[in-house]
Coordinates of C-alpha atoms and ligand atoms in Angstrom, one line a residue:
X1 CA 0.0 0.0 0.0
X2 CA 1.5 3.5 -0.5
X3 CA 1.6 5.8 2.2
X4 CA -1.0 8.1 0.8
X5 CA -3.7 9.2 3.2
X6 CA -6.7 8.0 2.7
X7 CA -9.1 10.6 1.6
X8 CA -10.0 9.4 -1.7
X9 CA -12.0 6.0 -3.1
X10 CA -9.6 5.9 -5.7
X11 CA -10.6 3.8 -9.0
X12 CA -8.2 1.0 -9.9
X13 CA -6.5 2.8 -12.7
X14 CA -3.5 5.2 -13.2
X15 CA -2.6 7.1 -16.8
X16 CA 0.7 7.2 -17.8
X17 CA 0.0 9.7 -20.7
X18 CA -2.8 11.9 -22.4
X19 CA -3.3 13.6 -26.0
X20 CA -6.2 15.7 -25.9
X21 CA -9.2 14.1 -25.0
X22 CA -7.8 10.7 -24.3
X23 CA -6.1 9.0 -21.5
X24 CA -4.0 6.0 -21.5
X25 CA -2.9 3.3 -19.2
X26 CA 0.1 1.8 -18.5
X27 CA -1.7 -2.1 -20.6
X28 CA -2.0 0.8 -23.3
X29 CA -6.1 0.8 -23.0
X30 CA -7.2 4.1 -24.1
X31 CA -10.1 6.8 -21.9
X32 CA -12.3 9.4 -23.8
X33 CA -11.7 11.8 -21.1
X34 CA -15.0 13.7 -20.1
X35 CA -14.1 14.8 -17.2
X36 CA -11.3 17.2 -17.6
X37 CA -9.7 16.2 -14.2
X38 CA -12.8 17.8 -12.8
X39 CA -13.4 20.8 -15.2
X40 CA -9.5 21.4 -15.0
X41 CA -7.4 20.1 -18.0
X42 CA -9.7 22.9 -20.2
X43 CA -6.9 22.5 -23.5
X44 CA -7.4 18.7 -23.0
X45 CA -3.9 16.9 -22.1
X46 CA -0.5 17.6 -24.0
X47 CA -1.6 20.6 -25.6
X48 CA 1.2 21.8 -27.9
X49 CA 0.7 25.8 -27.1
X50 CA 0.6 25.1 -23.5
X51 CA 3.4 22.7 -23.1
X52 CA 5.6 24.9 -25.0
X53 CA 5.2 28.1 -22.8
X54 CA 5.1 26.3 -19.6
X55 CA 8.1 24.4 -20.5
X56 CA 9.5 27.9 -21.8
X57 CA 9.1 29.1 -18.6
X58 CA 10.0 26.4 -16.8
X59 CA 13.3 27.5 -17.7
X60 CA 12.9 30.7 -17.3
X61 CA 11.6 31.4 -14.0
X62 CA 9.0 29.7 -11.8
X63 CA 9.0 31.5 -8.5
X64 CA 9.8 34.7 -7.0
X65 CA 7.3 35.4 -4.1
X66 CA 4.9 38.5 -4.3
X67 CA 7.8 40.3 -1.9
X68 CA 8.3 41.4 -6.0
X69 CA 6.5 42.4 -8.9
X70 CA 5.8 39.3 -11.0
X71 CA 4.9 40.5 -14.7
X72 CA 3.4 37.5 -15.7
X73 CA 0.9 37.8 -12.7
X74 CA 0.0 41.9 -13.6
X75 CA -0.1 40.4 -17.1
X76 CA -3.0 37.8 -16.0
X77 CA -4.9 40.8 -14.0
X78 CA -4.8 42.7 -16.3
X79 CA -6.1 40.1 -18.6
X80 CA -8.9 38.8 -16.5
X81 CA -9.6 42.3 -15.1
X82 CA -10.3 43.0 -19.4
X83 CA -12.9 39.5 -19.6
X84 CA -14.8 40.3 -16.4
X85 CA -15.2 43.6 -16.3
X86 CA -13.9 43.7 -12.8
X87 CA -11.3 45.9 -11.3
X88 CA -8.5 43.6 -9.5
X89 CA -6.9 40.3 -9.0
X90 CA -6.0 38.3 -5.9
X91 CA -4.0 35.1 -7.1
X92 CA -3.7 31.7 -5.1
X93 CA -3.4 27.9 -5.5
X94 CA -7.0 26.3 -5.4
X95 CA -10.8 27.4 -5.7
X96 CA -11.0 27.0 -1.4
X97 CA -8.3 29.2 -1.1
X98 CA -10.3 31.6 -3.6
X99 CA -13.0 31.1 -2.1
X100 CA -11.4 31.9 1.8
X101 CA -10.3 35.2 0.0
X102 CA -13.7 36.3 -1.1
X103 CA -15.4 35.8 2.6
X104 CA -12.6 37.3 4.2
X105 CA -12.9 40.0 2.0
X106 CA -16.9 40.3 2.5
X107 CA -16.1 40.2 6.4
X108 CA -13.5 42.9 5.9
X109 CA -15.9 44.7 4.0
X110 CA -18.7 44.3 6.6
X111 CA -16.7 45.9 9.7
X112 CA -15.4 48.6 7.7
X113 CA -19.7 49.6 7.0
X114 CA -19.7 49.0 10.7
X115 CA -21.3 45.8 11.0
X116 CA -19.4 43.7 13.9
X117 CA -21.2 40.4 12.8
X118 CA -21.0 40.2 9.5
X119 CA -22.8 37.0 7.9
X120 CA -23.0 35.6 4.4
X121 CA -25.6 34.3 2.9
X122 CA -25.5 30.9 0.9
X123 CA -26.9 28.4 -0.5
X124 CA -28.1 24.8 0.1
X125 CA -26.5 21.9 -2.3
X126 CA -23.6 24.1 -2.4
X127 CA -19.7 23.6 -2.7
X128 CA -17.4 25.9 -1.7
X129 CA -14.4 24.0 -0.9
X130 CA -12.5 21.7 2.0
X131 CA -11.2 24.2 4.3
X132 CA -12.6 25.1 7.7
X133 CA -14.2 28.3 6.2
X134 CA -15.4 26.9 2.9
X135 CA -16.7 23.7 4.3
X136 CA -19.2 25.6 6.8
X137 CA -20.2 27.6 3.6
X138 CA -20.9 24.6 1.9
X139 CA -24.5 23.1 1.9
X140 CA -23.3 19.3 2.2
X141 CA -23.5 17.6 5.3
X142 CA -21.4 15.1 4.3
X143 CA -17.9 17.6 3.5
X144 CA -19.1 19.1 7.7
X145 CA -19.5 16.1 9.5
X146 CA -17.0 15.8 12.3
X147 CA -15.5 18.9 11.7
X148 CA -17.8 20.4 14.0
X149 CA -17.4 23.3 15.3
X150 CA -18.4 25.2 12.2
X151 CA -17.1 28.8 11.0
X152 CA -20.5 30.7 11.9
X153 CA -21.3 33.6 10.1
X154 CA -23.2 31.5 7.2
X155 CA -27.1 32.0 6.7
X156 CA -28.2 29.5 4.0
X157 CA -31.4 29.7 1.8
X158 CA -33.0 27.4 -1.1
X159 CA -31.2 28.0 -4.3
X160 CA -32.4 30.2 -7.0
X161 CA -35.0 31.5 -4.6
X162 CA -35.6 34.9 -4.6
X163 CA -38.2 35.1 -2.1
X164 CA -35.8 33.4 0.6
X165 CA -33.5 36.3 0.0
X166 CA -35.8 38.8 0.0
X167 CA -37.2 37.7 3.7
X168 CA -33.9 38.0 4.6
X169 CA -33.0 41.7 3.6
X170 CA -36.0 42.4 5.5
X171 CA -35.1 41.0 8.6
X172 CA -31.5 40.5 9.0
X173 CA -29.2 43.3 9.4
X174 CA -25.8 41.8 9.7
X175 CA -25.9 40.2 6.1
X176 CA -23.0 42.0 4.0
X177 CA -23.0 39.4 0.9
X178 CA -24.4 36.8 -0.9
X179 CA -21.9 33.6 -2.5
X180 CA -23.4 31.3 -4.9
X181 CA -22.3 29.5 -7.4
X182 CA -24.3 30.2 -10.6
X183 CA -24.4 26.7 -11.8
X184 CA -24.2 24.5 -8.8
X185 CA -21.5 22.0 -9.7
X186 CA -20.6 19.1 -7.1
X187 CA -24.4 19.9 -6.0
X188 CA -25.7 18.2 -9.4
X189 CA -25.3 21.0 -12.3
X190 CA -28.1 22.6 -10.8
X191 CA -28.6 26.3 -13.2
X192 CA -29.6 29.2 -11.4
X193 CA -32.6 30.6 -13.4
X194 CA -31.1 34.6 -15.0
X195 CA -34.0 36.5 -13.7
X196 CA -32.9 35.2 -10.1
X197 CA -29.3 36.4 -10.7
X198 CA -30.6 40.0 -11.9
X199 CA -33.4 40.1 -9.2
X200 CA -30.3 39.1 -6.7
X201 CA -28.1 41.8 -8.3
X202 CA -30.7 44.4 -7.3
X203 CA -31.0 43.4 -4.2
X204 CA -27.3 43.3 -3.1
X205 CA -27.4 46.9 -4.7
X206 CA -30.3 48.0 -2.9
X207 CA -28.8 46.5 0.6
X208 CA -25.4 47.4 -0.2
X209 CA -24.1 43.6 0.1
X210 CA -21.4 41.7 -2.0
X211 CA -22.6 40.0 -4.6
X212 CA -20.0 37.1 -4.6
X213 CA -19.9 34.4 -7.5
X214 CA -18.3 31.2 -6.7
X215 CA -17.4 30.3 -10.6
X216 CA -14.5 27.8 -9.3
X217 CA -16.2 24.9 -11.8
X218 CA -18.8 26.7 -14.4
X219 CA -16.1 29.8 -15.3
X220 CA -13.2 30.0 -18.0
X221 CA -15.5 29.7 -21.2
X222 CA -17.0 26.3 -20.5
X223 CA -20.4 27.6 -20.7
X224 CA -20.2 29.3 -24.1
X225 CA -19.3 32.8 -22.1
X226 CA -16.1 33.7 -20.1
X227 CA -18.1 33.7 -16.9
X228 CA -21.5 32.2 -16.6
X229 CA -22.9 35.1 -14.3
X230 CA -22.2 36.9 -17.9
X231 CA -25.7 35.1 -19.3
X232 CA -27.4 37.1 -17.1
X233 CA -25.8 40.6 -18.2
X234 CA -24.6 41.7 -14.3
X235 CA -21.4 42.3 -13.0
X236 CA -20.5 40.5 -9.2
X237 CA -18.4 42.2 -6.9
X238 CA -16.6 39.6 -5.8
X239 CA -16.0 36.1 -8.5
X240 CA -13.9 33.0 -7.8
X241 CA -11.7 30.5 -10.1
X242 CA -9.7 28.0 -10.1
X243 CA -10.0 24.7 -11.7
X244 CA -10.0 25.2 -15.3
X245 CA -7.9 28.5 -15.3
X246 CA -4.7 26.7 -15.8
X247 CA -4.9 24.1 -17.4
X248 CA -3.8 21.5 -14.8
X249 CA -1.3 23.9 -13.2
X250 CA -2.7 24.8 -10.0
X251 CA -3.8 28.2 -9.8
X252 CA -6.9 30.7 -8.5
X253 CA -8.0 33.5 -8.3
X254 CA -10.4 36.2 -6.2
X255 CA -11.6 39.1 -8.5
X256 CA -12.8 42.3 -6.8
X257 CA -15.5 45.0 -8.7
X258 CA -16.4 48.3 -7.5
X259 CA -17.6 48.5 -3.7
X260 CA -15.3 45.2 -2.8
X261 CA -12.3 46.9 -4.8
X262 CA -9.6 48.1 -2.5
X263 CA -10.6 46.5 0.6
X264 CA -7.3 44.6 1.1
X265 CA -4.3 46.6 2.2
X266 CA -0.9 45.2 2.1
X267 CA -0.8 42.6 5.3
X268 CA -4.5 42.1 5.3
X269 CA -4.4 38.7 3.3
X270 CA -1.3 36.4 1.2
X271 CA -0.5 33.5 -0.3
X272 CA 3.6 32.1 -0.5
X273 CA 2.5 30.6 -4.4
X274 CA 0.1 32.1 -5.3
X275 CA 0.3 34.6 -8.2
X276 CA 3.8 32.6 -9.5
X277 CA 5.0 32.8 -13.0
X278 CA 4.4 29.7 -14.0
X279 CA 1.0 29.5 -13.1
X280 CA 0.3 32.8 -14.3
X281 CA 1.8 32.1 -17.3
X282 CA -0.8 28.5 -17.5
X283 CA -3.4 31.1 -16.6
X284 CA -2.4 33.3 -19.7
X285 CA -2.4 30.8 -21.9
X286 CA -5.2 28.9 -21.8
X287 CA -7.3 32.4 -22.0
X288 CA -5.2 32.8 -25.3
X289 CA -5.8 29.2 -26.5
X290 CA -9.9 29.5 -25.6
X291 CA -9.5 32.9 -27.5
X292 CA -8.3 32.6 -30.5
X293 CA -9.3 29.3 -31.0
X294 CA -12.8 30.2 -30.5
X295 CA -13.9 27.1 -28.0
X296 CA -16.2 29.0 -26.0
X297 CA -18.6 29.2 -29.1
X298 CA -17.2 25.5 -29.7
X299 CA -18.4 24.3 -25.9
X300 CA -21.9 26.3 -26.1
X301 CA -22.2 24.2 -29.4
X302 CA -21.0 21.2 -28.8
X303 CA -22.7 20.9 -25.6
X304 CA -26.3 21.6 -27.0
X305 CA -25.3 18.9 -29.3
X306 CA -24.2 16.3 -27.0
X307 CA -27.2 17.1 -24.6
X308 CA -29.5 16.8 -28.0
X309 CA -27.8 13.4 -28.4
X310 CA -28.6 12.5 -25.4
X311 CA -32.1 13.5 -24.8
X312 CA -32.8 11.4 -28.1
X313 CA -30.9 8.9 -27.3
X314 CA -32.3 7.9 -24.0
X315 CA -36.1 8.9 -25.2
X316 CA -38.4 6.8 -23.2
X317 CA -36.0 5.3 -21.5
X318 CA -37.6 4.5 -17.9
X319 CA -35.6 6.0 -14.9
X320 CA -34.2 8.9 -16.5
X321 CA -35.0 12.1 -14.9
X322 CA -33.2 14.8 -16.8
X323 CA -30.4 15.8 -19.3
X324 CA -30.0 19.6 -18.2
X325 CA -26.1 21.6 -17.8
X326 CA -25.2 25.0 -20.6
X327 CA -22.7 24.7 -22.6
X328 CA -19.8 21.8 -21.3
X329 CA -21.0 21.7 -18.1
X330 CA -23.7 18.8 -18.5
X331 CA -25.5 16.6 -16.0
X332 CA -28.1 13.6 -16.4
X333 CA -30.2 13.0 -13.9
X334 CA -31.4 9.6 -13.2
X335 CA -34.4 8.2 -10.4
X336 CA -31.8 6.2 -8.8
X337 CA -28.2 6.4 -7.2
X338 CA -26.1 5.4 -10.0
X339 CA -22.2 5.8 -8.9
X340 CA -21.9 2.3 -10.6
X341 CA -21.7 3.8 -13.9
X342 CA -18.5 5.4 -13.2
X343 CA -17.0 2.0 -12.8
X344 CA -18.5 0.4 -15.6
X345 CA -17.9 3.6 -17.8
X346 CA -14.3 3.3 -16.6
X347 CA -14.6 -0.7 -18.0
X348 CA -16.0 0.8 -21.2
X349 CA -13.3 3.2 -21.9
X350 CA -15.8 6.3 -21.2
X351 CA -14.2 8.9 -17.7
X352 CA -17.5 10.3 -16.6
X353 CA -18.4 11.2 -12.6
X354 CA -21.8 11.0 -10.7
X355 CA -22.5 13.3 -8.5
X356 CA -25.0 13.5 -6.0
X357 CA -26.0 10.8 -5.9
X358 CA -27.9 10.7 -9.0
X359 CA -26.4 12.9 -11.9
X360 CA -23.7 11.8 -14.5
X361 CA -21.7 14.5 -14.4
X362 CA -20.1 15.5 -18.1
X363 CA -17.2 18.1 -17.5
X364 CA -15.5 17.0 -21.0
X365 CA -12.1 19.5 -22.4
X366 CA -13.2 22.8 -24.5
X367 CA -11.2 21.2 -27.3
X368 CA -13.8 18.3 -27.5
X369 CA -14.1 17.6 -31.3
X370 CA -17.5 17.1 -32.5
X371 CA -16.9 13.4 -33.2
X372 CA -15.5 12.7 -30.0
X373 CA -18.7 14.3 -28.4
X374 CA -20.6 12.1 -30.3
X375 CA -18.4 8.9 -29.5
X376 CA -19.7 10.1 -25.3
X377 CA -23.2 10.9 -26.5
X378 CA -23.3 7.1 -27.6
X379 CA -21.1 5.2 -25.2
X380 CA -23.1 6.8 -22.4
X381 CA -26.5 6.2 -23.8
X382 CA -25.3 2.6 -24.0
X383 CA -24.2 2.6 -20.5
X384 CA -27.4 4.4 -19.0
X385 CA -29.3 2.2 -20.8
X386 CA -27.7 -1.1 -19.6
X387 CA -27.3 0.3 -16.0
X388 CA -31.4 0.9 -16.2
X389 CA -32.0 -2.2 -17.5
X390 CA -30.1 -4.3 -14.4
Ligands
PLP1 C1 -14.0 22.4 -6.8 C2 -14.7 23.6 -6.3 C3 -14.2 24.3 -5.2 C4 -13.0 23.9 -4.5 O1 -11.9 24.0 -5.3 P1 -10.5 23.3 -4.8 O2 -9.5 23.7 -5.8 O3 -10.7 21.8 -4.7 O4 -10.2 23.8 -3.5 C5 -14.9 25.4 -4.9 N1 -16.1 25.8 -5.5 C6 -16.6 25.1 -6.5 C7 -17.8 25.6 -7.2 C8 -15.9 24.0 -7.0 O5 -16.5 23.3 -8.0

């Protein structure tokens, strides 16, 4: 056994190598990859632009410490600063980390309006992440159990549920912000409806809160727009990423807008790696790749397509709920738990995930080809099917 701690039900395989979309084995069997590593390898695996800057940099420089200025790092603020619309970048390792920056930031923000308890509102079926502070935010009993005591300062309401928030401007005076994630990943690609994120906009303006977007899984173009909150035509105050921003280099990232602008000073908040050039340089990249190769029009495409295929392809088909997800971001609900599929997918040559409980999650690279989408479209028809069938 290797001395790995045991936080993970692994599957019984490990890849040796990947070339876009696929994954292979050490026996040589080949994956379709749609699953990205989570949302994360966005340029698939091996991608020729990315290897070849990282690699440049590699040996150029790969850490400095944000004791200096690190170009590549004002290069990817000023970059995301350009797609969001938002004023300021604070650079770390992981989407918790993000997301600790973005409530200690609303907390900051709430003492400096005066308010001594400041509380944030979320959401239920949420993930925020495995710290202390992001685990209490989350709306998953499972990630808090025996962690107990919780970081307080959470109020949580039903997603996409306007009148919940509402009741609560009206009553509870130590709110400062509201973090939500405006398609709920790990809580089963659950889409916040656009007339609740501009009625929520409003409201945050109204009460003077942060309107916080946690966009750790459904940002970086995977839903046919840089940011998904952009559907809805508002600008947050506070968004979070992570996962697919580099590529499989580890970086995230807290952007700031307006009222939560300028609420860190120097010593209020840090990281050691974050911000480093090689990540920032992944970072760069992939924005560059997703640009100029157009794949955010390719993943709003392709995944109307593949959830097309899927909706015809499992037509009548007894225990399915739901195909629903926008863009690459895709989940198919079925009346049963069905975590089995993952294993027999894995059999099958197919790297799919289920999350709760009951959702096939589809989280497939932006440089899916079309065939290649429909390759998963009818592998995982087969599957659902045959897993219904038992
Ligand atoms: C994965 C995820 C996180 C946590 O990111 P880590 O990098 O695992 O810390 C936070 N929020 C959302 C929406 C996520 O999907």
């Amino acid at each position: 056994m290797p001395h790995l701690m045991n936080t993970y039900g692994r599957l019984p395989v490990a890849f040796t190598h990947g070339q876009g979309c696929r994954l292979f084995d050490a026996q040589g069997k080949s994956y379709l990859d749609a699953l990205a590593g989570i949302a994360v390898n966005t340029l698939g695996h091996n991608h020729p632009r990315l290897v070849k800057a990282l690699s440049g940099q590699v040996g150029r420089l790969m850490h400095v410490s944000n004791l200096y200025r690190i170009s590549e790092a004002e290069a990817a603020s000023d970059r995301l600063a350009a797609l969001s619309g938002m004023d300021e970048v604070f650079f770390c390792n992981s989407g918790c980390e993000a997301n600790e920056a973005a409530i200690k930031l609303a907390r900051m923000y709430g003492h400096q309006q005066g308010v001594e308890q400041p509380a944030i509102v979320v959401m239920e079926q949420a993930f925020h992440g495995r710290t202390l502070a992001t685990l209490s935010a989350t709306g998953n009993r499972k990630v808090q159990a025996g962690f107990e005591p919780l970081v307080t300062g959470f109020v949580r309401v039903p997603f996409d549920d306007i009148g919940a928030i509402e009741q609560l401007a009206a009553r509870n005076p130590n709110i400062v912000a509201v973090l939500f994630e405006p398609i709920q990943g790990e809580g089963g690609i659950n889409l916040a409806h656009r007339e609740f994120t501009r009625s929520l906009r409003t409201i945050c303006d109204q009460k003077h809160w942060l309107f916080m977007v946690d966009e750790v899984q459904c940002g970086i173009g995977r839903t046919g727009a840089w940011f998904a909150h952009q559907h809805a035509g508002i600008v947050p105050d506070v968004m979070t990423l992570a996962k697919g921003l580099g590529s499989g280099v580890p970086v995230g990232a807290c952007l700031a807008a307006g009222r939560a602008a300028g609420v860190f000073k120097p010593g209020n908040h840090g990281s050691t790696f974050g911000g480093n050039p090689l990540a920032c340089v992944a970072a760069l990249t992939t924005l560059d790749v997703i640009e100029t190769d157009g794949l955010m029009a390719h993943a709003a495409k392709l995944g109307e397509a593949i959830r097309g295929g899927l909706r015809s392809g499992l037509a009548g088909v007894g225990g399915l709920v739901e195909v629903r997800g926008d863009g690459l971001m895709i989940g198919v609900e079925l009346d049963r738990p069905c975590g089995d599929l993952v294993k027999r997918g894995l059999l099958a040559g197919l790297l799919i995930n289920v999350t709760a409980d009951k959702v096939v999650r589809l989280l497939p690279p932006l440089v899916m080809s079309d065939a290649e989408g429909a390759e998963l479209v009818a592998a995982l028809v087969a599957l659902i099917k045959e897993f219904l069938a038992d």
